[in-house]
Structure formats: structure tokens, C-alpha cells
Amino acid sequence: MIASVEGKVGAVAFDSLVIEVGGIGYRVFAAPAILATAQPGSTIKLHTYHLVREDQQSLFGFRTTEDLGFFTLLLTVTGVGPKVALAIVGSRPTPDLQLAIMAQDQAVLVSIPGIGKKLAERIIFELKEKVSAAGVAAGSAAAVTTASEGEVVGALQALGYSLGEAREASRLALQDPAVGAGLEDRVKAALRTLLRD
């Protein structure tokens, strides 16, 4: 399993780049934003998803572990393959996409090339609970109580954010008097603060 690749950019194509590591060139599929900034000869590090199938092996690269985690989550949706998942992750910041799924905003997903209305519905249907309820298992599901900072941090970490990012976003969300007391409200508010960064 190849978890990350760091080396010199050997070449950049329309959908991938070659990263040279120790005399070996790894072809890594990446989002347009990564490809646009990759300069041949420069050093780059990408977190990777190593796809292994009977007839192929491919690497998909991401700048952050959050993007990689969200990509992996998208692959659990029926009908979403790696190329479609990469197009989704590369279309806008991950917190924006997570908010769109939680808010059941199909328009955000349909605006991505290759995503039709039915696939957008399926993505929202299959991921809404996973995205909005990440980390809820630690809390009481039976009663609607005030979500603690620890629960919000746990939910954000379950979505792939680092402990530092989760703590800072949770702190900012809890300071806002307009945010509801429930876990879902506070996680949404924290995701909005991450989106502004």
C-alpha cells in the first residue's frame, strides 16, 4: 500500500503527473488545482490512494489527508468510481462538499462535470448520515443534549481533520451564540469555519 509519494515532478499531463522517487517515476492522478501548480523539477508531496484491481493499479494524489479521507468515503457510494470521486474532491474545498451533503444541496454536486441528478441524490442519500453523524457514537443518541467540545472535535476528526484543526474549528463554533446546542448544528458551524480558512 502506497500511502504517500514525495519527490520531483517529472512531467505533468492533463489528468496526472509523474513524481520521480529514487529513480522510479510514479504516475499519480490528481485534481486540476494540483496539476496547475505542479512545475517540472519542483518537489511535491501527495497523500495517495493506491487502487489495486485485477487489471490495473493506479495512484490518486491529494494535498491533505482530509481530501484523501473524503475521496475514500465517496468510493463507498454505489456508482462512484475513482475518477468521479476525484472530480468531486477536486471541484471545491472538502468542507464545502461536506456541508452540501449535510444540507442535501444537490445543486453543488450537479454543478460538477460528470455528476447527474440521480448520482447526486445517491451520494447525498448514502453519505448524509456518515458525514453528519461522524463521531456521534460517543454521545447519547437517545437525547438531544448540548454537544460538548469533545464531541464536536471527535466528529471533525472522524471526518479526517487533524486534532489541531478540529479543536480550533470547534472552539470558534462554540463561541458563536447563534449556533444551536445540538451536535449536528455545531459540527456544521465548525465546518463553515474550516471552509473560511
mmCIF file of N, CA, C and O in Angstrom, residues 78-139:
data_model
loop_
_atom_site.group_PDB
_atom_site.id
_atom_site.type_symbol
_atom_site.label_atom_id
_atom_site.label_comp_id
_atom_site.label_asym_id
_atom_site.label_seq_id
_atom_site.Cartn_x
_atom_site.Cartn_y
_atom_site.Cartn_z
ATOM 1 N N THR A 78 -22.416 3.685 -4.204
ATOM 2 C CA THR A 78 -22.683 2.878 -5.386
ATOM 3 C C THR A 78 -22.627 3.753 -6.633
ATOM 4 O O THR A 78 -23.263 4.793 -6.700
ATOM 5 N N GLY A 79 -21.835 3.346 -7.612
ATOM 6 C CA GLY A 79 -21.759 4.083 -8.865
ATOM 7 C C GLY A 79 -20.698 5.178 -8.895
ATOM 8 O O GLY A 79 -20.540 5.848 -9.907
ATOM 9 N N VAL A 80 -19.975 5.374 -7.779
ATOM 10 C CA VAL A 80 -18.903 6.374 -7.761
ATOM 11 C C VAL A 80 -17.563 5.654 -7.820
ATOM 12 O O VAL A 80 -17.173 4.970 -6.882
ATOM 13 N N GLY A 81 -16.891 5.810 -8.957
ATOM 14 C CA GLY A 81 -15.561 5.230 -9.122
ATOM 15 C C GLY A 81 -14.502 6.265 -8.788
ATOM 16 O O GLY A 81 -14.817 7.418 -8.460
ATOM 17 N N PRO A 82 -13.235 5.879 -8.894
ATOM 18 C CA PRO A 82 -12.164 6.804 -8.513
ATOM 19 C C PRO A 82 -12.097 8.086 -9.346
ATOM 20 O O PRO A 82 -11.805 9.145 -8.805
ATOM 21 N N LYS A 83 -12.381 8.005 -10.637
ATOM 22 C CA LYS A 83 -12.308 9.215 -11.481
ATOM 23 C C LYS A 83 -13.406 10.213 -11.091
ATOM 24 O O LYS A 83 -13.164 11.424 -11.022
ATOM 25 N N VAL A 84 -14.619 9.699 -10.830
ATOM 26 C CA VAL A 84 -15.731 10.574 -10.419
ATOM 27 C C VAL A 84 -15.444 11.155 -9.035
ATOM 28 O O VAL A 84 -15.637 12.343 -8.789
ATOM 29 N N ALA A 85 -14.957 10.312 -8.116
ATOM 30 C CA ALA A 85 -14.638 10.784 -6.760
ATOM 31 C C ALA A 85 -13.559 11.868 -6.811
ATOM 32 O O ALA A 85 -13.633 12.863 -6.093
ATOM 33 N N LEU A 86 -12.560 11.687 -7.689
ATOM 34 C CA LEU A 86 -11.506 12.685 -7.838
ATOM 35 C C LEU A 86 -12.069 14.000 -8.377
ATOM 36 O O LEU A 86 -11.703 15.083 -7.915
ATOM 37 N N ALA A 87 -13.001 13.900 -9.330
ATOM 38 C CA ALA A 87 -13.631 15.109 -9.874
ATOM 39 C C ALA A 87 -14.405 15.853 -8.791
ATOM 40 O O ALA A 87 -14.378 17.090 -8.727
ATOM 41 N N ILE A 88 -15.067 15.110 -7.912
ATOM 42 C CA ILE A 88 -15.834 15.735 -6.827
ATOM 43 C C ILE A 88 -14.888 16.432 -5.851
ATOM 44 O O ILE A 88 -15.059 17.611 -5.533
ATOM 45 N N VAL A 89 -13.882 15.701 -5.372
ATOM 46 C CA VAL A 89 -12.943 16.264 -4.392
ATOM 47 C C VAL A 89 -12.195 17.461 -4.978
ATOM 48 O O VAL A 89 -11.944 18.449 -4.289
ATOM 49 N N GLY A 90 -11.882 17.410 -6.266
ATOM 50 C CA GLY A 90 -11.139 18.491 -6.899
ATOM 51 C C GLY A 90 -11.968 19.700 -7.272
ATOM 52 O O GLY A 90 -11.429 20.736 -7.657
ATOM 53 N N SER A 91 -13.297 19.585 -7.124
ATOM 54 C CA SER A 91 -14.186 20.660 -7.582
ATOM 55 C C SER A 91 -14.242 21.858 -6.638
ATOM 56 O O SER A 91 -14.452 22.987 -7.073
ATOM 57 N N ARG A 92 -14.081 21.625 -5.350
ATOM 58 C CA ARG A 92 -14.159 22.694 -4.343
ATOM 59 C C ARG A 92 -13.609 22.177 -3.018
ATOM 60 O O ARG A 92 -13.378 20.992 -2.885
ATOM 61 N N PRO A 93 -13.422 23.051 -2.008
ATOM 62 C CA PRO A 93 -12.868 22.598 -0.728
ATOM 63 C C PRO A 93 -13.735 21.517 -0.073
ATOM 64 O O PRO A 93 -14.969 21.555 -0.164
ATOM 65 N N THR A 94 -13.081 20.563 0.573
ATOM 66 C CA THR A 94 -13.785 19.441 1.214
ATOM 67 C C THR A 94 -14.853 19.899 2.207
ATOM 68 O O THR A 94 -15.960 19.363 2.195
ATOM 69 N N PRO A 95 -14.601 20.910 3.081
ATOM 70 C CA PRO A 95 -15.671 21.336 3.990
ATOM 71 C C PRO A 95 -16.923 21.815 3.247
ATOM 72 O O PRO A 95 -18.047 21.587 3.694
ATOM 73 N N ASP A 96 -16.742 22.469 2.110
ATOM 74 C CA ASP A 96 -17.860 22.934 1.289
ATOM 75 C C ASP A 96 -18.689 21.746 0.804
ATOM 76 O O ASP A 96 -19.923 21.752 0.850
ATOM 77 N N LEU A 97 -18.018 20.697 0.343
ATOM 78 C CA LEU A 97 -18.711 19.499 -0.137
ATOM 79 C C LEU A 97 -19.433 18.789 1.011
ATOM 80 O O LEU A 97 -20.560 18.323 0.849
ATOM 81 N N GLN A 98 -18.781 18.730 2.181
ATOM 82 C CA GLN A 98 -19.411 18.093 3.337
ATOM 83 C C GLN A 98 -20.664 18.862 3.768
ATOM 84 O O GLN A 98 -21.689 18.257 4.085
ATOM 85 N N LEU A 99 -20.582 20.184 3.757
ATOM 86 C CA LEU A 99 -21.758 20.998 4.081
ATOM 87 C C LEU A 99 -22.877 20.781 3.076
ATOM 88 O O LEU A 99 -24.054 20.693 3.447
ATOM 89 N N ALA A 100 -22.534 20.692 1.795
ATOM 90 C CA ALA A 100 -23.540 20.476 0.753
ATOM 91 C C ALA A 100 -24.263 19.150 0.974
ATOM 92 O O ALA A 100 -25.486 19.061 0.824
ATOM 93 N N ILE A 101 -23.523 18.113 1.353
ATOM 94 C CA ILE A 101 -24.135 16.810 1.612
ATOM 95 C C ILE A 101 -25.024 16.879 2.848
ATOM 96 O O ILE A 101 -26.155 16.394 2.840
ATOM 97 N N MET A 102 -24.537 17.518 3.910
ATOM 98 C CA MET A 102 -25.342 17.630 5.137
ATOM 99 C C MET A 102 -26.614 18.441 4.900
ATOM 100 O O MET A 102 -27.662 18.143 5.456
ATOM 101 N N ALA A 103 -26.515 19.477 4.055
ATOM 102 C CA ALA A 103 -27.671 20.336 3.768
ATOM 103 C C ALA A 103 -28.519 19.781 2.621
ATOM 104 O O ALA A 103 -29.518 20.396 2.241
ATOM 105 N N GLN A 104 -28.125 18.630 2.064
ATOM 106 C CA GLN A 104 -28.820 17.996 0.937
ATOM 107 C C GLN A 104 -28.943 18.948 -0.253
ATOM 108 O O GLN A 104 -29.980 19.025 -0.910
ATOM 109 N N ASP A 105 -27.857 19.664 -0.503
ATOM 110 C CA ASP A 105 -27.818 20.650 -1.590
ATOM 111 C C ASP A 105 -27.328 19.977 -2.872
ATOM 112 O O ASP A 105 -26.131 19.915 -3.149
ATOM 113 N N GLN A 106 -28.274 19.464 -3.658
ATOM 114 C CA GLN A 106 -27.930 18.752 -4.897
ATOM 115 C C GLN A 106 -27.251 19.658 -5.915
ATOM 116 O O GLN A 106 -26.424 19.205 -6.696
ATOM 117 N N ALA A 107 -27.606 20.934 -5.922
ATOM 118 C CA ALA A 107 -27.086 21.865 -6.926
ATOM 119 C C ALA A 107 -25.558 21.909 -6.917
ATOM 120 O O ALA A 107 -24.928 21.994 -7.973
ATOM 121 N N VAL A 108 -24.952 21.823 -5.725
ATOM 122 C CA VAL A 108 -23.490 21.858 -5.624
ATOM 123 C C VAL A 108 -22.894 20.653 -6.356
ATOM 124 O O VAL A 108 -21.941 20.779 -7.110
ATOM 125 N N LEU A 109 -23.486 19.474 -6.146
ATOM 126 C CA LEU A 109 -22.955 18.261 -6.765
ATOM 127 C C LEU A 109 -23.240 18.220 -8.265
ATOM 128 O O LEU A 109 -22.382 17.828 -9.053
ATOM 129 N N VAL A 110 -24.432 18.630 -8.668
ATOM 130 C CA VAL A 110 -24.812 18.594 -10.086
ATOM 131 C C VAL A 110 -23.958 19.566 -10.901
ATOM 132 O O VAL A 110 -23.740 19.360 -12.098
ATOM 133 N N SER A 111 -23.427 20.605 -10.252
ATOM 134 C CA SER A 111 -22.583 21.576 -10.964
ATOM 135 C C SER A 111 -21.217 20.994 -11.346
ATOM 136 O O SER A 111 -20.484 21.574 -12.124
ATOM 137 N N ILE A 112 -20.878 19.811 -10.800
ATOM 138 C CA ILE A 112 -19.601 19.163 -11.103
ATOM 139 C C ILE A 112 -19.761 18.345 -12.385
ATOM 140 O O ILE A 112 -20.685 17.543 -12.494
ATOM 141 N N PRO A 113 -18.895 18.547 -13.374
ATOM 142 C CA PRO A 113 -18.996 17.780 -14.618
ATOM 143 C C PRO A 113 -18.978 16.270 -14.350
ATOM 144 O O PRO A 113 -18.160 15.780 -13.565
ATOM 145 N N GLY A 114 -19.920 15.560 -14.971
ATOM 146 C CA GLY A 114 -19.995 14.108 -14.808
ATOM 147 C C GLY A 114 -20.935 13.662 -13.706
ATOM 148 O O GLY A 114 -21.153 12.461 -13.516
ATOM 149 N N ILE A 115 -21.509 14.614 -12.954
ATOM 150 C CA ILE A 115 -22.442 14.265 -11.881
ATOM 151 C C ILE A 115 -23.848 14.685 -12.303
ATOM 152 O O ILE A 115 -24.116 15.873 -12.459
ATOM 153 N N GLY A 116 -24.712 13.703 -12.500
ATOM 154 C CA GLY A 116 -26.108 13.975 -12.842
ATOM 155 C C GLY A 116 -26.976 14.023 -11.601
ATOM 156 O O GLY A 116 -26.501 13.779 -10.482
ATOM 157 N N LYS A 117 -28.242 14.314 -11.799
ATOM 158 C CA LYS A 117 -29.176 14.454 -10.675
ATOM 159 C C LYS A 117 -29.301 13.157 -9.875
ATOM 160 O O LYS A 117 -29.292 13.160 -8.648
ATOM 161 N N LYS A 118 -29.401 12.015 -10.583
ATOM 162 C CA LYS A 118 -29.572 10.735 -9.878
ATOM 163 C C LYS A 118 -28.348 10.380 -9.047
ATOM 164 O O LYS A 118 -28.473 9.923 -7.912
ATOM 165 N N LEU A 119 -27.151 10.603 -9.603
ATOM 166 C CA LEU A 119 -25.935 10.301 -8.851
ATOM 167 C C LEU A 119 -25.795 11.246 -7.655
ATOM 168 O O LEU A 119 -25.408 10.828 -6.562
ATOM 169 N N ALA A 120 -26.145 12.518 -7.838
ATOM 170 C CA ALA A 120 -26.104 13.488 -6.727
ATOM 171 C C ALA A 120 -27.040 13.043 -5.608
ATOM 172 O O ALA A 120 -26.678 13.078 -4.425
ATOM 173 N N GLU A 121 -28.242 12.595 -5.980
ATOM 174 C CA GLU A 121 -29.203 12.096 -4.975
ATOM 175 C C GLU A 121 -28.625 10.904 -4.223
ATOM 176 O O GLU A 121 -28.753 10.799 -3.002
ATOM 177 N N ARG A 122 -27.994 9.986 -4.968
ATOM 178 C CA ARG A 122 -27.435 8.785 -4.343
ATOM 179 C C ARG A 122 -26.303 9.142 -3.390
ATOM 180 O O ARG A 122 -26.201 8.606 -2.292
ATOM 181 N N ILE A 123 -25.433 10.077 -3.803
ATOM 182 C CA ILE A 123 -24.316 10.498 -2.941
ATOM 183 C C ILE A 123 -24.851 11.082 -1.640
ATOM 184 O O ILE A 123 -24.405 10.730 -0.549
ATOM 185 N N ILE A 124 -25.837 11.971 -1.755
ATOM 186 C CA ILE A 124 -26.419 12.586 -0.558
ATOM 187 C C ILE A 124 -27.088 11.528 0.310
ATOM 188 O O ILE A 124 -26.892 11.484 1.527
ATOM 189 N N PHE A 125 -27.871 10.632 -0.312
ATOM 190 C CA PHE A 125 -28.587 9.600 0.425
ATOM 191 C C PHE A 125 -27.626 8.688 1.181
ATOM 192 O O PHE A 125 -27.828 8.398 2.361
ATOM 193 N N GLU A 126 -26.557 8.248 0.493
ATOM 194 C CA GLU A 126 -25.648 7.281 1.104
ATOM 195 C C GLU A 126 -24.645 7.907 2.075
ATOM 196 O O GLU A 126 -24.131 7.214 2.956
ATOM 197 N N LEU A 127 -24.343 9.207 1.928
ATOM 198 C CA LEU A 127 -23.312 9.815 2.770
ATOM 199 C C LEU A 127 -23.829 10.783 3.826
ATOM 200 O O LEU A 127 -23.078 11.146 4.730
ATOM 201 N N LYS A 128 -25.079 11.236 3.724
ATOM 202 C CA LYS A 128 -25.574 12.252 4.657
ATOM 203 C C LYS A 128 -25.364 11.829 6.107
ATOM 204 O O LYS A 128 -24.832 12.582 6.909
ATOM 205 N N GLU A 129 -25.782 10.612 6.425
ATOM 206 C CA GLU A 129 -25.641 10.160 7.815
ATOM 207 C C GLU A 129 -24.176 9.983 8.200
ATOM 208 O O GLU A 129 -23.778 10.320 9.306
ATOM 209 N N LYS A 130 -23.363 9.457 7.276
ATOM 210 C CA LYS A 130 -21.941 9.251 7.590
ATOM 211 C C LYS A 130 -21.240 10.576 7.841
ATOM 212 O O LYS A 130 -20.403 10.678 8.722
ATOM 213 N N VAL A 131 -21.583 11.602 7.050
ATOM 214 C CA VAL A 131 -20.931 12.901 7.202
ATOM 215 C C VAL A 131 -21.450 13.628 8.443
ATOM 216 O O VAL A 131 -20.675 14.123 9.257
ATOM 217 N N SER A 132 -22.781 13.677 8.618
ATOM 218 C CA SER A 132 -23.339 14.468 9.722
ATOM 219 C C SER A 132 -23.235 13.773 11.069
ATOM 220 O O SER A 132 -23.175 14.431 12.093
ATOM 221 N N ALA A 133 -23.194 12.437 11.074
ATOM 222 C CA ALA A 133 -23.177 11.726 12.349
ATOM 223 C C ALA A 133 -21.804 11.191 12.711
ATOM 224 O O ALA A 133 -21.673 10.421 13.647
ATOM 225 N N ALA A 134 -20.781 11.603 12.006
ATOM 226 C CA ALA A 134 -19.431 11.131 12.324
ATOM 227 C C ALA A 134 -19.078 11.512 13.753
ATOM 228 O O ALA A 134 -19.173 12.655 14.146
ATOM 229 N N GLY A 135 -18.726 10.532 14.524
ATOM 230 C CA GLY A 135 -18.342 10.785 15.908
ATOM 231 C C GLY A 135 -19.496 10.840 16.890
ATOM 232 O O GLY A 135 -19.293 11.011 18.069
ATOM 233 N N VAL A 136 -20.739 10.668 16.422
ATOM 234 C CA VAL A 136 -21.903 10.760 17.312
ATOM 235 C C VAL A 136 -21.991 9.560 18.236
ATOM 236 O O VAL A 136 -22.558 9.641 19.310
ATOM 237 N N ALA A 137 -21.402 8.445 17.826
ATOM 238 C CA ALA A 137 -21.481 7.227 18.632
ATOM 239 C C ALA A 137 -20.975 7.456 20.053
ATOM 240 O O ALA A 137 -21.429 6.806 20.990
ATOM 241 N N ALA A 138 -20.066 8.400 20.216
ATOM 242 C CA ALA A 138 -19.526 8.682 21.547
ATOM 243 C C ALA A 138 -20.558 9.368 22.441
ATOM 244 O O ALA A 138 -20.508 9.271 23.648
ATOM 245 N N GLY A 139 -21.501 10.059 21.828
ATOM 246 C CA GLY A 139 -22.513 10.774 22.600
ATOM 247 C C GLY A 139 -23.777 9.962 22.778
ATOM 248 O O GLY A 139 -23.888 8.834 22.321
#
